[in-house]
Amino acid sequence: MTLRLINRAANQLDKLIAAIHDTVSGNKARRVALKQKAIVAMLASEHHSIIKLRAEQNRLLGKSKYRGTLLLRADYHKHAA
């Protein structure tokens, strides 16, 4: 229990020292910009994969107005393979 508390305190202290060092050296702005770029790229790739899946579903099943028809077509394609 004591070792765990000491490790947590040491980790928090390391983070604090790193944050102070980043602020002083100017790395903080670069780090934030890189993190934002990574998040935007991740969201874009996730959005792209969702669009790709929707396009494939529309290609396989066609655009059906009614859910029952959609389920029948999905069942047909599932058992056709």
PDB file of N, CA and C in Angstrom:
ATOM      1  N   MET A   1       0.825  -1.190   0.000  1.00  0.00           N
ATOM      2  CA  MET A   1       0.000   0.000   0.000  1.00  0.00           C
ATOM      3  C   MET A   1       0.871   1.256   0.000  1.00  0.00           C
ATOM      4  N   THR A   2       1.886   1.261   0.856  1.00  0.00           N
ATOM      5  CA  THR A   2       2.774   2.416   0.944  1.00  0.00           C
ATOM      6  C   THR A   2       3.575   2.583  -0.336  1.00  0.00           C
ATOM      7  N   LEU A   3       4.043   1.464  -0.896  1.00  0.00           N
ATOM      8  CA  LEU A   3       4.818   1.518  -2.134  1.00  0.00           C
ATOM      9  C   LEU A   3       3.970   2.076  -3.274  1.00  0.00           C
ATOM     10  N   ARG A   4       2.707   1.684  -3.302  1.00  0.00           N
ATOM     11  CA  ARG A   4       1.801   2.180  -4.335  1.00  0.00           C
ATOM     12  C   ARG A   4       1.624   3.693  -4.222  1.00  0.00           C
ATOM     13  N   LEU A   5       1.446   4.184  -3.014  1.00  0.00           N
ATOM     14  CA  LEU A   5       1.298   5.626  -2.802  1.00  0.00           C
ATOM     15  C   LEU A   5       2.562   6.378  -3.206  1.00  0.00           C
ATOM     16  N   ILE A   6       3.713   5.819  -2.874  1.00  0.00           N
ATOM     17  CA  ILE A   6       4.986   6.459  -3.238  1.00  0.00           C
ATOM     18  C   ILE A   6       5.138   6.491  -4.757  1.00  0.00           C
ATOM     19  N   ASN A   7       4.791   5.392  -5.426  1.00  0.00           N
ATOM     20  CA  ASN A   7       4.888   5.351  -6.886  1.00  0.00           C
ATOM     21  C   ASN A   7       3.945   6.358  -7.536  1.00  0.00           C
ATOM     22  N   ARG A   8       2.729   6.457  -7.019  1.00  0.00           N
ATOM     23  CA  ARG A   8       1.782   7.428  -7.570  1.00  0.00           C
ATOM     24  C   ARG A   8       2.278   8.855  -7.379  1.00  0.00           C
ATOM     25  N   ALA A   9       2.818   9.145  -6.205  1.00  0.00           N
ATOM     26  CA  ALA A   9       3.343  10.481  -5.931  1.00  0.00           C
ATOM     27  C   ALA A   9       4.535  10.782  -6.837  1.00  0.00           C
ATOM     28  N   ALA A  10       5.392   9.790  -7.051  1.00  0.00           N
ATOM     29  CA  ALA A  10       6.549   9.988  -7.927  1.00  0.00           C
ATOM     30  C   ALA A  10       6.099  10.232  -9.366  1.00  0.00           C
ATOM     31  N   ASN A  11       5.097   9.506  -9.824  1.00  0.00           N
ATOM     32  CA  ASN A  11       4.585   9.716 -11.182  1.00  0.00           C
ATOM     33  C   ASN A  11       3.976  11.101 -11.337  1.00  0.00           C
ATOM     34  N   GLN A  12       3.222  11.542 -10.345  1.00  0.00           N
ATOM     35  CA  GLN A  12       2.637  12.877 -10.402  1.00  0.00           C
ATOM     36  C   GLN A  12       3.717  13.950 -10.394  1.00  0.00           C
ATOM     37  N   LEU A  13       4.753  13.738  -9.608  1.00  0.00           N
ATOM     38  CA  LEU A  13       5.855  14.688  -9.570  1.00  0.00           C
ATOM     39  C   LEU A  13       6.579  14.728 -10.914  1.00  0.00           C
ATOM     40  N   ASP A  14       6.785  13.567 -11.530  1.00  0.00           N
ATOM     41  CA  ASP A  14       7.409  13.523 -12.856  1.00  0.00           C
ATOM     42  C   ASP A  14       6.577  14.291 -13.877  1.00  0.00           C
ATOM     43  N   LYS A  15       5.266  14.109 -13.822  1.00  0.00           N
ATOM     44  CA  LYS A  15       4.387  14.827 -14.751  1.00  0.00           C
ATOM     45  C   LYS A  15       4.462  16.330 -14.522  1.00  0.00           C
ATOM     46  N   LEU A  16       4.501  16.739 -13.262  1.00  0.00           N
ATOM     47  CA  LEU A  16       4.588  18.157 -12.935  1.00  0.00           C
ATOM     48  C   LEU A  16       5.896  18.755 -13.437  1.00  0.00           C
ATOM     49  N   ILE A  17       6.994  18.065 -13.212  1.00  0.00           N
ATOM     50  CA  ILE A  17       8.299  18.546 -13.682  1.00  0.00           C
ATOM     51  C   ILE A  17       8.325  18.613 -15.206  1.00  0.00           C
ATOM     52  N   ALA A  18       7.770  17.599 -15.871  1.00  0.00           N
ATOM     53  CA  ALA A  18       7.727  17.604 -17.337  1.00  0.00           C
ATOM     54  C   ALA A  18       6.877  18.758 -17.850  1.00  0.00           C
ATOM     55  N   ALA A  19       5.755  19.049 -17.194  1.00  0.00           N
ATOM     56  CA  ALA A  19       4.889  20.156 -17.613  1.00  0.00           C
ATOM     57  C   ALA A  19       5.601  21.493 -17.453  1.00  0.00           C
ATOM     58  N   ILE A  20       6.308  21.673 -16.342  1.00  0.00           N
ATOM     59  CA  ILE A  20       7.059  22.919 -16.133  1.00  0.00           C
ATOM     60  C   ILE A  20       8.159  23.051 -17.177  1.00  0.00           C
ATOM     61  N   HIS A  21       8.859  21.970 -17.453  1.00  0.00           N
ATOM     62  CA  HIS A  21       9.935  21.998 -18.445  1.00  0.00           C
ATOM     63  C   HIS A  21       9.387  22.314 -19.834  1.00  0.00           C
ATOM     64  N   ASP A  22       8.256  21.712 -20.195  1.00  0.00           N
ATOM     65  CA  ASP A  22       7.650  21.978 -21.497  1.00  0.00           C
ATOM     66  C   ASP A  22       7.232  23.434 -21.627  1.00  0.00           C
ATOM     67  N   THR A  23       6.668  23.984 -20.567  1.00  0.00           N
ATOM     68  CA  THR A  23       6.236  25.379 -20.608  1.00  0.00           C
ATOM     69  C   THR A  23       7.429  26.309 -20.768  1.00  0.00           C
ATOM     70  N   VAL A  24       8.496  26.024 -20.047  1.00  0.00           N
ATOM     71  CA  VAL A  24       9.687  26.882 -20.107  1.00  0.00           C
ATOM     72  C   VAL A  24      10.374  26.767 -21.466  1.00  0.00           C
ATOM     73  N   SER A  25      10.481  25.562 -21.998  1.00  0.00           N
ATOM     74  CA  SER A  25      11.235  25.368 -23.241  1.00  0.00           C
ATOM     75  C   SER A  25      10.407  25.618 -24.497  1.00  0.00           C
ATOM     76  N   GLY A  26       9.084  25.750 -24.375  1.00  0.00           N
ATOM     77  CA  GLY A  26       8.251  26.008 -25.546  1.00  0.00           C
ATOM     78  C   GLY A  26       7.760  24.751 -26.236  1.00  0.00           C
ATOM     79  N   ASN A  27       8.003  23.597 -25.651  1.00  0.00           N
ATOM     80  CA  ASN A  27       7.541  22.351 -26.259  1.00  0.00           C
ATOM     81  C   ASN A  27       6.044  22.136 -26.081  1.00  0.00           C
ATOM     82  N   LYS A  28       5.454  22.857 -25.133  1.00  0.00           N
ATOM     83  CA  LYS A  28       4.045  22.631 -24.827  1.00  0.00           C
ATOM     84  C   LYS A  28       3.161  22.930 -26.041  1.00  0.00           C
ATOM     85  N   ALA A  29       3.432  24.041 -26.713  1.00  0.00           N
ATOM     86  CA  ALA A  29       2.622  24.404 -27.878  1.00  0.00           C
ATOM     87  C   ALA A  29       2.771  23.366 -28.982  1.00  0.00           C
ATOM     88  N   ARG A  30       4.010  22.906 -29.200  1.00  0.00           N
ATOM     89  CA  ARG A  30       4.229  21.872 -30.222  1.00  0.00           C
ATOM     90  C   ARG A  30       3.534  20.573 -29.859  1.00  0.00           C
ATOM     91  N   ARG A  31       3.613  20.211 -28.600  1.00  0.00           N
ATOM     92  CA  ARG A  31       2.989  18.967 -28.143  1.00  0.00           C
ATOM     93  C   ARG A  31       1.467  19.035 -28.303  1.00  0.00           C
ATOM     94  N   VAL A  32       0.881  20.187 -27.950  1.00  0.00           N
ATOM     95  CA  VAL A  32      -0.569  20.356 -28.092  1.00  0.00           C
ATOM     96  C   VAL A  32      -0.966  20.296 -29.561  1.00  0.00           C
ATOM     97  N   ALA A  33      -0.178  20.945 -30.426  1.00  0.00           N
ATOM     98  CA  ALA A  33      -0.485  20.925 -31.857  1.00  0.00           C
ATOM     99  C   ALA A  33      -0.402  19.512 -32.419  1.00  0.00           C
ATOM    100  N   LEU A  34       0.619  18.764 -32.025  1.00  0.00           N
ATOM    101  CA  LEU A  34       0.739  17.379 -32.495  1.00  0.00           C
ATOM    102  C   LEU A  34      -0.413  16.516 -31.996  1.00  0.00           C
ATOM    103  N   LYS A  35      -0.812  16.734 -30.757  1.00  0.00           N
ATOM    104  CA  LYS A  35      -1.924  15.958 -30.198  1.00  0.00           C
ATOM    105  C   LYS A  35      -3.217  16.270 -30.945  1.00  0.00           C
ATOM    106  N   GLN A  36      -3.441  17.546 -31.252  1.00  0.00           N
ATOM    107  CA  GLN A  36      -4.639  17.929 -31.993  1.00  0.00           C
ATOM    108  C   GLN A  36      -4.630  17.337 -33.397  1.00  0.00           C
ATOM    109  N   LYS A  37      -3.461  17.349 -34.055  1.00  0.00           N
ATOM    110  CA  LYS A  37      -3.367  16.757 -35.392  1.00  0.00           C
ATOM    111  C   LYS A  37      -3.648  15.263 -35.348  1.00  0.00           C
ATOM    112  N   ALA A  38      -3.144  14.596 -34.319  1.00  0.00           N
ATOM    113  CA  ALA A  38      -3.379  13.156 -34.186  1.00  0.00           C
ATOM    114  C   ALA A  38      -4.861  12.865 -33.967  1.00  0.00           C
ATOM    115  N   ILE A  39      -5.513  13.679 -33.154  1.00  0.00           N
ATOM    116  CA  ILE A  39      -6.944  13.478 -32.900  1.00  0.00           C
ATOM    117  C   ILE A  39      -7.749  13.712 -34.171  1.00  0.00           C
ATOM    118  N   VAL A  40      -7.424  14.769 -34.914  1.00  0.00           N
ATOM    119  CA  VAL A  40      -8.139  15.058 -36.161  1.00  0.00           C
ATOM    120  C   VAL A  40      -7.935  13.933 -37.169  1.00  0.00           C
ATOM    121  N   ALA A  41      -6.715  13.423 -37.274  1.00  0.00           N
ATOM    122  CA  ALA A  41      -6.449  12.323 -38.201  1.00  0.00           C
ATOM    123  C   ALA A  41      -7.211  11.068 -37.794  1.00  0.00           C
ATOM    124  N   MET A  42      -7.262  10.797 -36.498  1.00  0.00           N
ATOM    125  CA  MET A  42      -7.996   9.623 -36.015  1.00  0.00           C
ATOM    126  C   MET A  42      -9.486   9.755 -36.324  1.00  0.00           C
ATOM    127  N   LEU A  43     -10.053  10.934 -36.078  1.00  0.00           N
ATOM    128  CA  LEU A  43     -11.473  11.145 -36.357  1.00  0.00           C
ATOM    129  C   LEU A  43     -11.763  11.053 -37.847  1.00  0.00           C
ATOM    130  N   ALA A  44     -10.853  11.581 -38.671  1.00  0.00           N
ATOM    131  CA  ALA A  44     -11.052  11.517 -40.119  1.00  0.00           C
ATOM    132  C   ALA A  44     -11.021  10.079 -40.613  1.00  0.00           C
ATOM    133  N   SER A  45     -10.089   9.289 -40.109  1.00  0.00           N
ATOM    134  CA  SER A  45     -10.022   7.897 -40.550  1.00  0.00           C
ATOM    135  C   SER A  45     -11.237   7.117 -40.066  1.00  0.00           C
ATOM    136  N   GLU A  46     -11.704   7.420 -38.854  1.00  0.00           N
ATOM    137  CA  GLU A  46     -12.905   6.752 -38.339  1.00  0.00           C
ATOM    138  C   GLU A  46     -14.117   7.130 -39.184  1.00  0.00           C
ATOM    139  N   HIS A  47     -14.231   8.408 -39.532  1.00  0.00           N
ATOM    140  CA  HIS A  47     -15.333   8.879 -40.368  1.00  0.00           C
ATOM    141  C   HIS A  47     -15.272   8.222 -41.744  1.00  0.00           C
ATOM    142  N   HIS A  48     -14.064   8.110 -42.283  1.00  0.00           N
ATOM    143  CA  HIS A  48     -13.887   7.486 -43.594  1.00  0.00           C
ATOM    144  C   HIS A  48     -14.312   6.023 -43.563  1.00  0.00           C
ATOM    145  N   SER A  49     -13.967   5.318 -42.501  1.00  0.00           N
ATOM    146  CA  SER A  49     -14.342   3.902 -42.419  1.00  0.00           C
ATOM    147  C   SER A  49     -15.851   3.746 -42.277  1.00  0.00           C
ATOM    148  N   ILE A  50     -16.507   4.657 -41.559  1.00  0.00           N
ATOM    149  CA  ILE A  50     -17.965   4.600 -41.433  1.00  0.00           C
ATOM    150  C   ILE A  50     -18.616   4.841 -42.789  1.00  0.00           C
ATOM    151  N   ILE A  51     -18.109   5.818 -43.536  1.00  0.00           N
ATOM    152  CA  ILE A  51     -18.652   6.100 -44.865  1.00  0.00           C
ATOM    153  C   ILE A  51     -18.447   4.907 -45.780  1.00  0.00           C
ATOM    154  N   LYS A  52     -17.277   4.278 -45.687  1.00  0.00           N
ATOM    155  CA  LYS A  52     -16.993   3.107 -46.518  1.00  0.00           C
ATOM    156  C   LYS A  52     -17.952   1.967 -46.196  1.00  0.00           C
ATOM    157  N   LEU A  53     -18.215   1.735 -44.912  1.00  0.00           N
ATOM    158  CA  LEU A  53     -19.153   0.682 -44.519  1.00  0.00           C
ATOM    159  C   LEU A  53     -20.567   0.979 -45.004  1.00  0.00           C
ATOM    160  N   ARG A  54     -20.989   2.230 -44.890  1.00  0.00           N
ATOM    161  CA  ARG A  54     -22.328   2.593 -45.373  1.00  0.00           C
ATOM    162  C   ARG A  54     -22.440   2.399 -46.875  1.00  0.00           C
ATOM    163  N   ALA A  55     -21.399   2.775 -47.607  1.00  0.00           N
ATOM    164  CA  ALA A  55     -21.423   2.604 -49.060  1.00  0.00           C
ATOM    165  C   ALA A  55     -21.512   1.131 -49.422  1.00  0.00           C
ATOM    166  N   GLU A  56     -20.780   0.293 -48.700  1.00  0.00           N
ATOM    167  CA  GLU A  56     -20.831  -1.144 -48.974  1.00  0.00           C
ATOM    168  C   GLU A  56     -22.205  -1.713 -48.641  1.00  0.00           C
ATOM    169  N   GLN A  57     -22.795  -1.271 -47.547  1.00  0.00           N
ATOM    170  CA  GLN A  57     -24.140  -1.733 -47.202  1.00  0.00           C
ATOM    171  C   GLN A  57     -25.150  -1.312 -48.260  1.00  0.00           C
ATOM    172  N   ASN A  58     -25.052  -0.065 -48.715  1.00  0.00           N
ATOM    173  CA  ASN A  58     -25.972   0.401 -49.749  1.00  0.00           C
ATOM    174  C   ASN A  58     -25.769  -0.357 -51.049  1.00  0.00           C
ATOM    175  N   ARG A  59     -24.525  -0.708 -51.348  1.00  0.00           N
ATOM    176  CA  ARG A  59     -24.243  -1.441 -52.576  1.00  0.00           C
ATOM    177  C   ARG A  59     -24.814  -2.848 -52.492  1.00  0.00           C
ATOM    178  N   LEU A  60     -24.647  -3.498 -51.342  1.00  0.00           N
ATOM    179  CA  LEU A  60     -25.134  -4.871 -51.194  1.00  0.00           C
ATOM    180  C   LEU A  60     -26.649  -4.941 -51.061  1.00  0.00           C
ATOM    181  N   LEU A  61     -27.201  -4.077 -50.234  1.00  0.00           N
ATOM    182  CA  LEU A  61     -28.619  -4.185 -49.904  1.00  0.00           C
ATOM    183  C   LEU A  61     -29.499  -3.242 -50.708  1.00  0.00           C
ATOM    184  N   GLY A  62     -28.919  -2.251 -51.326  1.00  0.00           N
ATOM    185  CA  GLY A  62     -29.725  -1.249 -52.005  1.00  0.00           C
ATOM    186  C   GLY A  62     -30.359  -0.328 -50.981  1.00  0.00           C
ATOM    187  N   LYS A  63     -30.932   0.740 -51.459  1.00  0.00           N
ATOM    188  CA  LYS A  63     -31.585   1.666 -50.533  1.00  0.00           C
ATOM    189  C   LYS A  63     -33.044   1.266 -50.405  1.00  0.00           C
ATOM    190  N   SER A  64     -33.418   0.787 -49.245  1.00  0.00           N
ATOM    191  CA  SER A  64     -34.800   0.398 -48.983  1.00  0.00           C
ATOM    192  C   SER A  64     -35.448   1.436 -48.088  1.00  0.00           C
ATOM    193  N   LYS A  65     -36.698   1.705 -48.400  1.00  0.00           N
ATOM    194  CA  LYS A  65     -37.410   2.695 -47.626  1.00  0.00           C
ATOM    195  C   LYS A  65     -37.886   2.117 -46.297  1.00  0.00           C
ATOM    196  N   TYR A  66     -38.230   0.864 -46.310  1.00  0.00           N
ATOM    197  CA  TYR A  66     -38.847   0.263 -45.136  1.00  0.00           C
ATOM    198  C   TYR A  66     -37.911  -0.736 -44.485  1.00  0.00           C
ATOM    199  N   ARG A  67     -37.930  -0.773 -43.179  1.00  0.00           N
ATOM    200  CA  ARG A  67     -37.022  -1.639 -42.433  1.00  0.00           C
ATOM    201  C   ARG A  67     -37.300  -3.115 -42.693  1.00  0.00           C
ATOM    202  N   GLY A  68     -38.561  -3.491 -42.825  1.00  0.00           N
ATOM    203  CA  GLY A  68     -38.895  -4.884 -43.098  1.00  0.00           C
ATOM    204  C   GLY A  68     -38.296  -5.366 -44.400  1.00  0.00           C
ATOM    205  N   THR A  69     -38.391  -4.544 -45.427  1.00  0.00           N
ATOM    206  CA  THR A  69     -37.796  -4.888 -46.719  1.00  0.00           C
ATOM    207  C   THR A  69     -36.285  -4.991 -46.591  1.00  0.00           C
ATOM    208  N   LEU A  70     -35.709  -4.083 -45.833  1.00  0.00           N
ATOM    209  CA  LEU A  70     -34.270  -4.112 -45.623  1.00  0.00           C
ATOM    210  C   LEU A  70     -33.850  -5.405 -44.923  1.00  0.00           C
ATOM    211  N   LEU A  71     -34.616  -5.811 -43.917  1.00  0.00           N
ATOM    212  CA  LEU A  71     -34.286  -7.044 -43.203  1.00  0.00           C
ATOM    213  C   LEU A  71     -34.431  -8.263 -44.107  1.00  0.00           C
ATOM    214  N   LEU A  72     -35.454  -8.274 -44.955  1.00  0.00           N
ATOM    215  CA  LEU A  72     -35.624  -9.390 -45.889  1.00  0.00           C
ATOM    216  C   LEU A  72     -34.449  -9.472 -46.861  1.00  0.00           C
ATOM    217  N   ARG A  73     -34.024  -8.320 -47.369  1.00  0.00           N
ATOM    218  CA  ARG A  73     -32.887  -8.310 -48.305  1.00  0.00           C
ATOM    219  C   ARG A  73     -31.605  -8.733 -47.598  1.00  0.00           C
ATOM    220  N   ALA A  74     -31.432  -8.288 -46.357  1.00  0.00           N
ATOM    221  CA  ALA A  74     -30.240  -8.681 -45.598  1.00  0.00           C
ATOM    222  C   ALA A  74     -30.246 -10.183 -45.358  1.00  0.00           C
ATOM    223  N   ASP A  75     -31.416 -10.739 -45.026  1.00  0.00           N
ATOM    224  CA  ASP A  75     -31.531 -12.179 -44.806  1.00  0.00           C
ATOM    225  C   ASP A  75     -31.233 -12.936 -46.098  1.00  0.00           C
ATOM    226  N   TYR A  76     -31.732 -12.425 -47.212  1.00  0.00           N
ATOM    227  CA  TYR A  76     -31.485 -13.063 -48.509  1.00  0.00           C
ATOM    228  C   TYR A  76     -29.985 -13.102 -48.815  1.00  0.00           C
ATOM    229  N   HIS A  77     -29.310 -11.969 -48.628  1.00  0.00           N
ATOM    230  CA  HIS A  77     -27.872 -11.912 -48.921  1.00  0.00           C
ATOM    231  C   HIS A  77     -27.069 -12.762 -47.939  1.00  0.00           C
ATOM    232  N   LYS A  78     -27.547 -12.843 -46.705  1.00  0.00           N
ATOM    233  CA  LYS A  78     -26.837 -13.639 -45.702  1.00  0.00           C
ATOM    234  C   LYS A  78     -26.885 -15.128 -46.053  1.00  0.00           C
ATOM    235  N   HIS A  79     -28.031 -15.582 -46.518  1.00  0.00           N
ATOM    236  CA  HIS A  79     -28.181 -17.001 -46.829  1.00  0.00           C
ATOM    237  C   HIS A  79     -27.755 -17.339 -48.253  1.00  0.00           C
ATOM    238  N   ALA A  80     -27.558 -16.335 -49.093  1.00  0.00           N
ATOM    239  CA  ALA A  80     -27.145 -16.591 -50.476  1.00  0.00           C
ATOM    240  C   ALA A  80     -25.682 -17.006 -50.541  1.00  0.00           C
ATOM    241  N   ALA A  81     -24.884 -16.553 -49.586  1.00  0.00           N
ATOM    242  CA  ALA A  81     -23.448 -16.847 -49.633  1.00  0.00           C
ATOM    243  C   ALA A  81     -23.116 -18.210 -49.093  1.00  0.00           C
TER     244      ALA A  81
END
